[in-house]
XYZ file of N, CA and C in Angstrom:
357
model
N 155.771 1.278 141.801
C 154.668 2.116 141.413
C 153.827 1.366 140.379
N 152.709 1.497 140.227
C 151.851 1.113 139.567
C 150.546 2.226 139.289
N 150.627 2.033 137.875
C 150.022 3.030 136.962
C 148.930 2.182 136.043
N 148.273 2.794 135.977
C 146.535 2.482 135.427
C 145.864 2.801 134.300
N 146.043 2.897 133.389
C 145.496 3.605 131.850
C 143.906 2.925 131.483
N 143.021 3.945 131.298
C 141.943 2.712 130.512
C 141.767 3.562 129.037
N 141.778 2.380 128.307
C 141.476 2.973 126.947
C 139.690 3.477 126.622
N 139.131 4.286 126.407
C 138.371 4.553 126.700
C 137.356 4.105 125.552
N 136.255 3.448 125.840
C 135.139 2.720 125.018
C 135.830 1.230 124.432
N 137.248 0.885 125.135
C 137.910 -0.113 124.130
C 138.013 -1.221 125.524
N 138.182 -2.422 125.434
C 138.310 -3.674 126.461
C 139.794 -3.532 126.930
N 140.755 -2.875 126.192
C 141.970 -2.809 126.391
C 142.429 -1.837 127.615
N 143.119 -2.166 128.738
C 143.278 -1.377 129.870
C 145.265 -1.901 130.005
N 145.904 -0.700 129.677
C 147.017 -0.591 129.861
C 148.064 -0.384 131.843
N 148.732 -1.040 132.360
C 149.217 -1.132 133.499
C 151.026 -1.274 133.032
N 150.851 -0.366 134.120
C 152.596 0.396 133.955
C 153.121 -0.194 135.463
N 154.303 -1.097 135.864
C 154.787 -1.135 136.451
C 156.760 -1.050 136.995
N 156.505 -0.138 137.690
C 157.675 -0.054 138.045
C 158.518 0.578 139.100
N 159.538 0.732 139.432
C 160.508 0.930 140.942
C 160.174 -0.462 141.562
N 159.890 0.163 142.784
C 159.283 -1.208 143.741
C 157.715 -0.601 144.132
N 157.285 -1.909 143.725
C 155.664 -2.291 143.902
C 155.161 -2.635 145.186
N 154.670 -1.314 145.925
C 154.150 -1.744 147.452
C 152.972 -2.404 147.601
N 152.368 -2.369 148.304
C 151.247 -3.149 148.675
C 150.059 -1.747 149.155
N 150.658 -0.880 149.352
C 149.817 0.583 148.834
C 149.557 1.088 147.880
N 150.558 0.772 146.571
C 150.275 1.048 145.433
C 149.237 0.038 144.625
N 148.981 -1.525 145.222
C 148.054 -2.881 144.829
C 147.015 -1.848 145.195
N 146.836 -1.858 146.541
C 145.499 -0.859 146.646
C 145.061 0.333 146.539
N 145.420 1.362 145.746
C 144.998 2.283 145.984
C 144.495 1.896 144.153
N 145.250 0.744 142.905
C 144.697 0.835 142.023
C 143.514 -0.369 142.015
N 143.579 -1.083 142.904
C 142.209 -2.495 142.867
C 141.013 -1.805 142.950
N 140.700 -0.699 143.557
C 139.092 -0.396 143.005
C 138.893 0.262 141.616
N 139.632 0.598 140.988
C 139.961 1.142 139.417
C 139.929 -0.019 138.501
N 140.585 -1.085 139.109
C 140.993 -2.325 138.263
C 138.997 -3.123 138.532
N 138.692 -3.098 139.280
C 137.331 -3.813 140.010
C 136.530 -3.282 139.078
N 136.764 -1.870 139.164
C 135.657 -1.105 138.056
C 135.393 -1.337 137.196
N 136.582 -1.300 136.254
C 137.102 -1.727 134.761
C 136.136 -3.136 134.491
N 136.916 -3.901 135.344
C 136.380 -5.440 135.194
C 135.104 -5.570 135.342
N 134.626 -4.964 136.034
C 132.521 -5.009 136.054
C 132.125 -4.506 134.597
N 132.731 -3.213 134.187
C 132.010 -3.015 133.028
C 132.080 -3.693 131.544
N 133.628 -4.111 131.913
C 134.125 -4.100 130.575
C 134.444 -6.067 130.581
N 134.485 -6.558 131.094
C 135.312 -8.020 131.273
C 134.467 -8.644 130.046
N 135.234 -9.639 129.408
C 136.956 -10.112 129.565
C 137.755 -8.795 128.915
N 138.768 -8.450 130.045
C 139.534 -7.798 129.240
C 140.624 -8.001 128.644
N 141.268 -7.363 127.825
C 142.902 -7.372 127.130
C 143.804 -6.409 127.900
N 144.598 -7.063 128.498
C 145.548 -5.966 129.718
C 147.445 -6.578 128.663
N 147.496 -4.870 128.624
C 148.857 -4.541 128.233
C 149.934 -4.300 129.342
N 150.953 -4.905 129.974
C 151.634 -4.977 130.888
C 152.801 -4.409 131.160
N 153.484 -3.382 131.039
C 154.816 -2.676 130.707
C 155.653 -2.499 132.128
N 156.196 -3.602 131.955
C 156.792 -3.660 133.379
C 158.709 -3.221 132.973
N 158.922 -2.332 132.070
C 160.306 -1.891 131.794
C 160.553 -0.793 133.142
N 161.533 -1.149 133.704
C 161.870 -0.446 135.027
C 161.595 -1.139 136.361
N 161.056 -2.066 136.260
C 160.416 -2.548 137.676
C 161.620 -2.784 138.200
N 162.048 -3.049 139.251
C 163.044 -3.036 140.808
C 162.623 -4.421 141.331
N 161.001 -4.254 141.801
C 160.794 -5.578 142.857
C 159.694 -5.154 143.556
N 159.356 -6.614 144.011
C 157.833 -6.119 145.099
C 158.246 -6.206 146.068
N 157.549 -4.550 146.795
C 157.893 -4.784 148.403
C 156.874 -6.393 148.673
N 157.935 -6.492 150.109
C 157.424 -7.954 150.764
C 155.796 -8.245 151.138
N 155.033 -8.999 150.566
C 153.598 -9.317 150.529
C 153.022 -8.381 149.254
N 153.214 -7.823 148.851
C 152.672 -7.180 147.687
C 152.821 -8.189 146.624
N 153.678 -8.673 145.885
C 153.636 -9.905 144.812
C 152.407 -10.858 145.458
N 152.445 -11.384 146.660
C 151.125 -12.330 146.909
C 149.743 -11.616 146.704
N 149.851 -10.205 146.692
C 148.730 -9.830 146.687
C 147.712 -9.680 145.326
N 149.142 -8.995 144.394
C 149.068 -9.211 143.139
C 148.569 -10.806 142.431
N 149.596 -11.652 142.870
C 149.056 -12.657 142.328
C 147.407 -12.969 142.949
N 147.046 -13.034 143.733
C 146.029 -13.198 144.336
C 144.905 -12.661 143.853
N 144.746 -11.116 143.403
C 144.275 -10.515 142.604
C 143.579 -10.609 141.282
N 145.144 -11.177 140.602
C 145.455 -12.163 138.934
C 144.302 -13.144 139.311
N 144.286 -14.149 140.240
C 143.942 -15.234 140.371
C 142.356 -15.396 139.704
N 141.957 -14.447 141.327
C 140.751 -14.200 141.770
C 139.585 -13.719 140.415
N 140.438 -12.908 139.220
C 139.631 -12.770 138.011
C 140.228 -13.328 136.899
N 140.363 -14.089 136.851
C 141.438 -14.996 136.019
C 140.478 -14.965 134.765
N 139.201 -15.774 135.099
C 138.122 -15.480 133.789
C 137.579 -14.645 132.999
N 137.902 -13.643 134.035
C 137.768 -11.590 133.183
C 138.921 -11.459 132.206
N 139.700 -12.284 131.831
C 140.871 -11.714 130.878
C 141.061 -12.621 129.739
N 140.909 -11.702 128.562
C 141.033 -13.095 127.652
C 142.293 -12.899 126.696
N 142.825 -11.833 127.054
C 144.770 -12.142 126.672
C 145.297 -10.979 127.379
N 146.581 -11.273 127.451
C 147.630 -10.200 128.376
C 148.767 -10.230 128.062
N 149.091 -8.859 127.476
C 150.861 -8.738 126.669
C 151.615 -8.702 128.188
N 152.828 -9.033 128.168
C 153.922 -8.116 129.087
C 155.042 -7.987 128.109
N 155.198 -6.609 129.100
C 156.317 -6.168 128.131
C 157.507 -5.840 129.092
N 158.588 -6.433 128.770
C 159.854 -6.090 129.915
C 161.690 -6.065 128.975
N 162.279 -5.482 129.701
C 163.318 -5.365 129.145
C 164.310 -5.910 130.233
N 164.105 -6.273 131.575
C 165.125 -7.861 131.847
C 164.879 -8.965 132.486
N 165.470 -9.350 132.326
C 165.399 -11.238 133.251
C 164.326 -11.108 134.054
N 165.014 -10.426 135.036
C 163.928 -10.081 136.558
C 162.507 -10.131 136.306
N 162.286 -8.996 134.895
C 160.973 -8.387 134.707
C 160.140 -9.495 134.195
N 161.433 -10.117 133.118
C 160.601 -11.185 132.668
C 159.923 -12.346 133.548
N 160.609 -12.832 134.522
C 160.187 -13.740 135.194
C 159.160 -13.187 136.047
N 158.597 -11.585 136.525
C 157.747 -10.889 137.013
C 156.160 -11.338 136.084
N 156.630 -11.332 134.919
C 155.724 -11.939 133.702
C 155.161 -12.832 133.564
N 156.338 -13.778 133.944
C 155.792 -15.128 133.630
C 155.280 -16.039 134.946
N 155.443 -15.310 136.199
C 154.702 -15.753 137.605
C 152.949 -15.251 136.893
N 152.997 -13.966 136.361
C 151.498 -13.838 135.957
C 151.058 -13.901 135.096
N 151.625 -14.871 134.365
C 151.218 -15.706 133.091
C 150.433 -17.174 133.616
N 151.314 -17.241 134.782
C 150.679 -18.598 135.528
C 149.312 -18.374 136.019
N 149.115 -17.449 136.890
C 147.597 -17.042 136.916
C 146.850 -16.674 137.076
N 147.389 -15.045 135.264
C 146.286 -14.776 134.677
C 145.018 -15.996 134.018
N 144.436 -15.183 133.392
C 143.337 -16.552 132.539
C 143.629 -15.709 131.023
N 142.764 -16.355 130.240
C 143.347 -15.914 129.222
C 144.597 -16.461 128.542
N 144.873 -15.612 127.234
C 146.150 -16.169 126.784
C 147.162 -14.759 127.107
N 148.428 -15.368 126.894
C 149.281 -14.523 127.639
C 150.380 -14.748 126.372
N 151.399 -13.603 126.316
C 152.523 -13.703 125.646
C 153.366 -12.561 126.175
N 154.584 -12.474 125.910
C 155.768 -11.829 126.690
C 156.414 -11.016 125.314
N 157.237 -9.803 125.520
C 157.203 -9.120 124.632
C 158.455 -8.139 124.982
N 159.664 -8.083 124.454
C 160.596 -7.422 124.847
C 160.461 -5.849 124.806
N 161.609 -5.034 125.436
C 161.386 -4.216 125.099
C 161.698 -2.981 123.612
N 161.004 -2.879 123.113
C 161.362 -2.331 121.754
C 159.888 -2.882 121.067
N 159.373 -3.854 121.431
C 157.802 -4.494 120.922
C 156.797 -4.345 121.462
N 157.029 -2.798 121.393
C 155.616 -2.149 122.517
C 154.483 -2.186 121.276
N 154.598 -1.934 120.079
C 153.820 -1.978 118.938
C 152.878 -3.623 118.710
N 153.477 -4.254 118.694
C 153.950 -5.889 118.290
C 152.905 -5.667 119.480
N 152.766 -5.937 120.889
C 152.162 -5.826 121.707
C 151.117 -5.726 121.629
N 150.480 -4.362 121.154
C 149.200 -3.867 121.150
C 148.497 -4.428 120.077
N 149.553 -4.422 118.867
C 148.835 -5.471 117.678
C 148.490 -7.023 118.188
N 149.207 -7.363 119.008
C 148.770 -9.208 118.981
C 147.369 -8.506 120.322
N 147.099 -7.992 121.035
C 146.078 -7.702 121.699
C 144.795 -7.087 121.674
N 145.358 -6.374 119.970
C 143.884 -6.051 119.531
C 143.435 -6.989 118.284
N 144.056 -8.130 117.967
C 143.945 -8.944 117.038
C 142.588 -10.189 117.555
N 141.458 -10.355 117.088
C 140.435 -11.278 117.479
C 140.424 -12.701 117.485
């Protein structure tokens, strides 16, 4: 599942991921995410991937593909995860987001939002 927050009047747009990530759930939030990015880019995306499972099959390519494609719209991106799995979910889109990126356990959901609203 994948969940969508926008902070409202702020560059900061929060994304919740977790269970398993279909390739119905990529699209039903990419015109929300498209939106965001027209008005607001570069943005600061907060990443809370505590719970994730796994991507159904072709959904991670899509995602990354996604990452790729606006790589220059982002000019930092927390993730936040609490295991291995999640982390390495992180650090595939650390490779390429744009922007700067940092990883953030779970319990440093605070720590998070501070290094992302910091200039």
């Amino acid at each position: 599942m994948i969940e969508v927050h926008e902070e409202t009047g702020s560059d900061i747009v929060k994304i919740k991921l977790s269970g398993i990530v279909t390739e119905g759930d990529i699209e039903a939030e990419k015109a929300q995410l498209e939106r965001i990015l027209e008005e607001r880019s570069p943005l600061r995306i907060y990443v809370e991937m505590i719970g994730l499972d796994n991507f159904e099959s072709g959904s991670a390519w899509n995602e990354v593909k996604f990452l790729f494609r606006h790589r220059d719209e982002v000019s930092r991106i927390a993730f936040v995860f609490n295991s291995q799995s999640e982390q390495w979910a992180g650090w595939v889109g650390e490779l390429v987001a744009g922007g700067e990126a940092r990883d953030f356990r779970m319990g440093e959901e605070e720590q998070a939002m501070a290094w992302l609203m910091r200039a």
